[in-house]
């Protein structure tokens, strides 16, 4: 179902000529069940008629997802603790020849099982992640065409997921998909937080997503993922993608005449309009579509802590050697040799793992397509040699226009001693661009290079599969200096889907927030590659007495052993505690309203801790001019910390044992 704005001509068919394809399970590489548990139950159910509807429900920890056949048509719904999260919604795929899979089906086979494993991410919010779910699978047949396909649903304690499976009975066949018909029907009174590209979030009813787009992009009442919905019953639900491989990116769109419904839209244009228009996606069987994932929280804070559902649905780590993958903080240098050398010294002094040369190091990025030679002002090999001798890595920025031969370019950078690449103006959306991005990540891994993907890209759990794909933008960050309200929306929205590269700015006069608010981001946001002091030079911080927040940035890590969201309300405030080793780092942020959060420290271990508190001082004439005030106190797990924040303010706290 297309969701572009109203127009007179009929909607284009979005995907599929299904040639001699069947659909059901698939390959282990796609996670299609080749390794299903030995205790899986296989229940042939025979023919299911419209008068005898079939239903299958997966349940886990109070969360349930149901798929059913109602009057021959596929439907799904989801609940938490018996309360509706997703009301009865459509399932289906449209084929290019006009066939619709899902309108009139027969259930041929039913499988179900429960699985539980624990795995350790290379970098993440927690040192270990539990993958515990119940799955239900249907093998189906379209009545009119005889085409067979499958639907899989999973229930986790943290949310639900579904996907379609195509063509395992004839391996190596091709399937051309032309529309996904999945809908998400929310309960009455739902507010969704809509944003496209790097725009600010707009809280609206599901049927009121604004029409956006240009003649060169997908136009309509469309919103990007992750998409968070605040339900009238108090629950939050965040729609995400996981395991998007060889498939277009999904957006969601309002549906005329259906006030609570959002419909899947598979992108035909790249997000910013470059490249070829792709109205179909051809895949090779066996094939599974991306998981359509709904992360669920009974509270706003719980939603944030349930975000690892997206990773659980992604393919496992494909790399055997991960010793070279190092999360960390990054300092951008100006475009000269001297600035690079000074940046290395600054990084060493401030506990920063990387320096970076950004746009312009090989010439004007939109007119120079050769990223193999630095400008005359930079002796790049000397800077890399000096950085390496000091244990500091070097990132280089490359605009997509210079990425015509990634194999050769990445190999060259590896020979230079480069440790990471920031890819700029990446313009994903179509199937081809999904494949290009995953290919870049795989190629970079062969040369032991980290990847930071920039501009309009969206997460799909690939940082689990290729952990060198360490971060991505796809967020309105400090290039735009957003409002405090936007900043305290991000933990409940974009950051649910995966890491963000926000670009924290401390001591920046253009900020609409206090410096303590910016400091707190380093704990509140999950960003394993954290760019700091973006617009600044080392000389700005030559007198540390003028910058009392520097010790916080010196200390704060970017990957964690344990994370807990202590309080929160989307668009209003948030408090997150994260542990690395024995030390906890606590960040709290508020919107433009001053407030005090009372935060129990019951998560601490036994004994005493020293709390170093970086707080807002007396509000200045603008949020930026509000000073940071530092204090220390002794606390225990019995302590409640009263965190006073100015309007657009925050607090950052280090809790050290002893």
mmCIF file of C-alpha atoms in Angstrom, residues 160-378:
data_model
loop_
_atom_site.group_PDB
_atom_site.id
_atom_site.type_symbol
_atom_site.label_atom_id
_atom_site.label_comp_id
_atom_site.label_asym_id
_atom_site.label_seq_id
_atom_site.Cartn_x
_atom_site.Cartn_y
_atom_site.Cartn_z
ATOM 1 C CA UNK A 160 7.665 -8.158 19.134
ATOM 2 C CA UNK A 161 8.825 -8.703 15.569
ATOM 3 C CA UNK A 162 7.598 -10.127 12.272
ATOM 4 C CA UNK A 163 8.935 -10.834 8.805
ATOM 5 C CA UNK A 164 8.122 -12.601 5.546
ATOM 6 C CA UNK A 165 10.052 -15.508 4.044
ATOM 7 C CA UNK A 166 10.302 -16.174 0.321
ATOM 8 C CA UNK A 167 11.295 -19.117 -1.818
ATOM 9 C CA UNK A 168 13.314 -21.877 -0.172
ATOM 10 C CA UNK A 169 11.846 -24.708 -2.214
ATOM 11 C CA UNK A 170 13.615 -23.458 -5.342
ATOM 12 C CA UNK A 171 16.981 -22.199 -4.135
ATOM 13 C CA UNK A 172 18.662 -19.589 -6.305
ATOM 14 C CA UNK A 173 15.478 -18.370 -7.954
ATOM 15 C CA UNK A 174 14.773 -14.644 -8.150
ATOM 16 C CA UNK A 175 11.870 -12.828 -6.560
ATOM 17 C CA UNK A 176 10.938 -9.247 -7.375
ATOM 18 C CA UNK A 177 9.092 -7.553 -4.548
ATOM 19 C CA UNK A 178 6.831 -4.606 -5.293
ATOM 20 C CA UNK A 179 5.275 -3.391 -2.057
ATOM 21 C CA UNK A 180 5.049 -4.413 1.522
ATOM 22 C CA UNK A 181 1.498 -4.196 2.862
ATOM 23 C CA UNK A 182 2.257 -4.375 6.589
ATOM 24 C CA UNK A 183 0.267 -1.879 8.626
ATOM 25 C CA UNK A 184 0.536 -0.730 12.230
ATOM 26 C CA UNK A 185 -2.842 0.175 13.724
ATOM 27 C CA UNK A 186 -2.414 1.961 17.042
ATOM 28 C CA UNK A 187 -5.068 2.354 19.758
ATOM 29 C CA UNK A 188 -7.181 5.505 19.911
ATOM 30 C CA UNK A 189 -5.401 8.478 21.451
ATOM 31 C CA UNK A 190 -1.912 7.559 20.203
ATOM 32 C CA UNK A 191 0.687 10.259 19.506
ATOM 33 C CA UNK A 192 3.575 9.438 17.179
ATOM 34 C CA UNK A 193 6.893 11.288 17.064
ATOM 35 C CA UNK A 194 7.461 11.903 13.385
ATOM 36 C CA UNK A 195 10.758 13.029 11.846
ATOM 37 C CA UNK A 196 12.254 12.757 8.381
ATOM 38 C CA UNK A 197 15.919 12.982 7.477
ATOM 39 C CA UNK A 198 17.501 15.241 10.128
ATOM 40 C CA UNK A 199 14.395 17.249 10.959
ATOM 41 C CA UNK A 200 13.129 17.905 14.473
ATOM 42 C CA UNK A 201 10.543 15.557 15.960
ATOM 43 C CA UNK A 202 6.897 16.482 15.550
ATOM 44 C CA UNK A 203 4.363 14.868 17.923
ATOM 45 C CA UNK A 204 1.204 14.225 15.864
ATOM 46 C CA UNK A 205 -1.679 11.798 15.504
ATOM 47 C CA UNK A 206 -0.901 8.842 13.200
ATOM 48 C CA UNK A 207 -3.053 10.321 10.421
ATOM 49 C CA UNK A 208 -1.368 13.731 10.627
ATOM 50 C CA UNK A 209 2.188 13.024 9.502
ATOM 51 C CA UNK A 210 3.086 15.997 7.306
ATOM 52 C CA UNK A 211 3.617 15.618 3.572
ATOM 53 C CA UNK A 212 7.326 15.944 2.852
ATOM 54 C CA UNK A 213 9.682 15.187 0.000
ATOM 55 C CA UNK A 214 10.824 16.692 -3.271
ATOM 56 C CA UNK A 215 10.403 15.746 -6.941
ATOM 57 C CA UNK A 216 13.579 13.666 -6.560
ATOM 58 C CA UNK A 217 12.646 11.885 -3.320
ATOM 59 C CA UNK A 218 9.721 9.839 -2.061
ATOM 60 C CA UNK A 219 6.947 12.333 -1.413
ATOM 61 C CA UNK A 220 4.023 11.847 0.899
ATOM 62 C CA UNK A 221 2.967 11.835 4.553
ATOM 63 C CA UNK A 222 6.062 9.807 5.405
ATOM 64 C CA UNK A 223 8.247 9.434 8.482
ATOM 65 C CA UNK A 224 11.574 7.744 9.034
ATOM 66 C CA UNK A 225 12.319 4.982 11.487
ATOM 67 C CA UNK A 226 12.713 4.548 14.374
ATOM 68 C CA UNK A 227 9.169 5.825 14.966
ATOM 69 C CA UNK A 228 8.018 6.097 18.574
ATOM 70 C CA UNK A 229 4.350 6.040 19.549
ATOM 71 C CA UNK A 230 3.046 7.152 22.939
ATOM 72 C CA UNK A 231 -0.151 5.235 23.650
ATOM 73 C CA UNK A 232 -3.079 6.500 25.691
ATOM 74 C CA UNK A 233 -2.662 3.523 28.052
ATOM 75 C CA UNK A 234 0.787 4.813 29.073
ATOM 76 C CA UNK A 235 2.849 2.349 27.046
ATOM 77 C CA UNK A 236 5.413 3.384 24.471
ATOM 78 C CA UNK A 237 6.117 1.485 21.251
ATOM 79 C CA UNK A 238 9.022 2.135 18.896
ATOM 80 C CA UNK A 239 8.887 0.715 15.362
ATOM 81 C CA UNK A 240 12.351 -0.208 14.045
ATOM 82 C CA UNK A 241 14.007 -2.325 11.378
ATOM 83 C CA UNK A 242 16.497 -5.120 11.969
ATOM 84 C CA UNK A 243 18.437 -7.347 9.583
ATOM 85 C CA UNK A 244 17.755 -5.181 6.526
ATOM 86 C CA UNK A 245 19.888 -6.964 3.961
ATOM 87 C CA UNK A 246 19.432 -6.705 0.180
ATOM 88 C CA UNK A 247 16.184 -4.781 0.649
ATOM 89 C CA UNK A 248 15.002 -1.155 0.604
ATOM 90 C CA UNK A 249 14.652 0.916 3.736
ATOM 91 C CA UNK A 250 11.166 1.093 5.197
ATOM 92 C CA UNK A 251 9.379 4.309 6.052
ATOM 93 C CA UNK A 252 5.917 4.634 7.570
ATOM 94 C CA UNK A 253 3.096 6.747 6.221
ATOM 95 C CA UNK A 254 -0.317 8.001 7.230
ATOM 96 C CA UNK A 255 -3.257 6.323 5.498
ATOM 97 C CA UNK A 256 -6.167 8.463 4.313
ATOM 98 C CA UNK A 257 -9.402 7.585 6.087
ATOM 99 C CA UNK A 258 -7.683 5.371 8.680
ATOM 100 C CA UNK A 259 -6.877 7.689 11.602
ATOM 101 C CA UNK A 260 -4.839 5.251 13.716
ATOM 102 C CA UNK A 261 -2.981 3.469 10.918
ATOM 103 C CA UNK A 262 0.562 3.727 9.633
ATOM 104 C CA UNK A 263 1.504 1.729 6.557
ATOM 105 C CA UNK A 264 4.854 0.364 5.415
ATOM 106 C CA UNK A 265 6.466 2.179 2.507
ATOM 107 C CA UNK A 266 9.529 0.729 0.772
ATOM 108 C CA UNK A 267 11.701 3.563 -0.452
ATOM 109 C CA UNK A 268 12.012 3.996 -4.227
ATOM 110 C CA UNK A 269 14.344 6.986 -4.164
ATOM 111 C CA UNK A 270 17.407 7.527 -2.049
ATOM 112 C CA UNK A 271 16.707 9.727 0.928
ATOM 113 C CA UNK A 272 18.154 12.866 -0.637
ATOM 114 C CA UNK A 273 17.388 12.126 -4.248
ATOM 115 C CA UNK A 274 20.628 10.998 -5.868
ATOM 116 C CA UNK A 275 21.023 7.709 -7.700
ATOM 117 C CA UNK A 276 18.597 5.533 -9.622
ATOM 118 C CA UNK A 277 14.889 5.269 -8.824
ATOM 119 C CA UNK A 278 14.086 1.666 -7.898
ATOM 120 C CA UNK A 279 10.389 0.770 -7.867
ATOM 121 C CA UNK A 280 11.118 -2.906 -7.298
ATOM 122 C CA UNK A 281 13.629 -5.014 -5.398
ATOM 123 C CA UNK A 282 14.796 -8.311 -6.849
ATOM 124 C CA UNK A 283 16.193 -10.833 -4.378
ATOM 125 C CA UNK A 284 17.591 -14.345 -4.608
ATOM 126 C CA UNK A 285 15.856 -17.141 -2.746
ATOM 127 C CA UNK A 286 15.782 -18.230 -0.045
ATOM 128 C CA UNK A 287 15.144 -14.734 1.277
ATOM 129 C CA UNK A 288 13.769 -13.163 4.436
ATOM 130 C CA UNK A 289 12.583 -9.576 4.551
ATOM 131 C CA UNK A 290 13.874 -7.358 7.363
ATOM 132 C CA UNK A 291 12.329 -7.828 10.775
ATOM 133 C CA UNK A 292 9.578 -5.298 11.466
ATOM 134 C CA UNK A 293 10.297 -4.688 15.112
ATOM 135 C CA UNK A 294 8.210 -3.034 17.814
ATOM 136 C CA UNK A 295 10.166 -2.266 20.982
ATOM 137 C CA UNK A 296 7.684 -1.899 23.853
ATOM 138 C CA UNK A 297 7.977 -0.169 27.207
ATOM 139 C CA UNK A 298 5.416 -0.082 29.994
ATOM 140 C CA UNK A 299 7.198 3.129 31.010
ATOM 141 C CA UNK A 300 9.270 5.609 29.067
ATOM 142 C CA UNK A 301 12.397 4.482 30.916
ATOM 143 C CA UNK A 302 11.720 0.816 30.178
ATOM 144 C CA UNK A 303 11.447 1.539 26.455
ATOM 145 C CA UNK A 304 15.034 2.818 26.440
ATOM 146 C CA UNK A 305 16.311 -0.234 28.306
ATOM 147 C CA UNK A 306 14.554 -2.578 25.863
ATOM 148 C CA UNK A 307 16.385 -1.241 22.791
ATOM 149 C CA UNK A 308 18.635 -4.298 22.453
ATOM 150 C CA UNK A 309 15.724 -6.130 20.836
ATOM 151 C CA UNK A 310 16.936 -4.672 17.532
ATOM 152 C CA UNK A 311 20.342 -6.328 17.988
ATOM 153 C CA UNK A 312 18.848 -9.670 19.007
ATOM 154 C CA UNK A 313 17.102 -9.860 15.636
ATOM 155 C CA UNK A 314 20.226 -9.038 13.611
ATOM 156 C CA UNK A 315 22.590 -11.710 12.253
ATOM 157 C CA UNK A 316 25.444 -12.573 14.651
ATOM 158 C CA UNK A 317 28.959 -11.177 14.446
ATOM 159 C CA UNK A 318 30.559 -12.295 11.180
ATOM 160 C CA UNK A 319 34.127 -11.450 12.257
ATOM 161 C CA UNK A 320 36.458 -13.906 13.944
ATOM 162 C CA UNK A 321 39.094 -11.346 14.961
ATOM 163 C CA UNK A 322 37.663 -8.340 16.761
ATOM 164 C CA UNK A 323 40.787 -7.325 18.676
ATOM 165 C CA UNK A 324 41.276 -4.266 16.473
ATOM 166 C CA UNK A 325 37.785 -2.835 17.041
ATOM 167 C CA UNK A 326 38.065 -0.117 19.661
ATOM 168 C CA UNK A 327 35.212 2.246 20.564
ATOM 169 C CA UNK A 328 36.239 5.677 21.714
ATOM 170 C CA UNK A 329 36.140 9.442 21.576
ATOM 171 C CA UNK A 330 37.229 11.486 18.567
ATOM 172 C CA UNK A 331 38.646 14.992 18.129
ATOM 173 C CA UNK A 332 38.424 16.701 14.739
ATOM 174 C CA UNK A 333 41.543 18.587 13.652
ATOM 175 C CA UNK A 334 41.860 21.583 11.381
ATOM 176 C CA UNK A 335 43.363 20.934 7.963
ATOM 177 C CA UNK A 336 47.095 21.256 8.555
ATOM 178 C CA UNK A 337 49.999 19.154 9.747
ATOM 179 C CA UNK A 338 50.459 21.304 12.836
ATOM 180 C CA UNK A 339 46.789 20.978 13.745
ATOM 181 C CA UNK A 340 47.004 17.211 13.406
ATOM 182 C CA UNK A 341 50.053 16.974 15.653
ATOM 183 C CA UNK A 342 48.437 19.299 18.199
ATOM 184 C CA UNK A 343 45.289 17.205 18.001
ATOM 185 C CA UNK A 344 47.250 14.089 18.894
ATOM 186 C CA UNK A 345 48.722 15.813 21.948
ATOM 187 C CA UNK A 346 45.277 17.056 22.957
ATOM 188 C CA UNK A 347 43.837 13.579 22.537
ATOM 189 C CA UNK A 348 46.533 12.088 24.756
ATOM 190 C CA UNK A 349 45.954 14.707 27.443
ATOM 191 C CA UNK A 350 42.172 14.316 27.362
ATOM 192 C CA UNK A 351 41.730 10.543 27.148
ATOM 193 C CA UNK A 352 40.581 10.689 23.518
ATOM 194 C CA UNK A 353 41.232 7.628 21.376
ATOM 195 C CA UNK A 354 41.130 9.161 17.876
ATOM 196 C CA UNK A 355 41.731 12.289 15.860
ATOM 197 C CA UNK A 356 40.021 12.969 12.550
ATOM 198 C CA UNK A 357 40.594 14.988 9.417
ATOM 199 C CA UNK A 358 37.177 15.906 8.062
ATOM 200 C CA UNK A 359 35.955 17.322 4.747
ATOM 201 C CA UNK A 360 38.634 19.102 2.737
ATOM 202 C CA UNK A 361 41.700 17.052 3.655
ATOM 203 C CA UNK A 362 41.984 15.841 0.046
ATOM 204 C CA UNK A 363 40.415 18.950 -1.513
ATOM 205 C CA UNK A 364 36.884 20.333 -1.937
ATOM 206 C CA UNK A 365 34.665 17.331 -1.299
ATOM 207 C CA UNK A 366 32.052 18.024 -3.993
ATOM 208 C CA UNK A 367 34.518 18.656 -6.810
ATOM 209 C CA UNK A 368 37.390 16.333 -5.852
ATOM 210 C CA UNK A 369 36.836 12.626 -6.433
ATOM 211 C CA UNK A 370 40.391 11.560 -5.622
ATOM 212 C CA UNK A 371 40.696 10.786 -1.906
ATOM 213 C CA UNK A 372 44.155 9.236 -2.237
ATOM 214 C CA UNK A 373 46.302 12.358 -1.804
ATOM 215 C CA UNK A 374 46.107 14.992 0.946
ATOM 216 C CA UNK A 375 46.275 18.702 0.301
ATOM 217 C CA UNK A 376 49.714 20.301 0.504
ATOM 218 C CA UNK A 377 49.046 21.676 3.979
ATOM 219 C CA UNK A 378 48.844 18.178 5.487
#
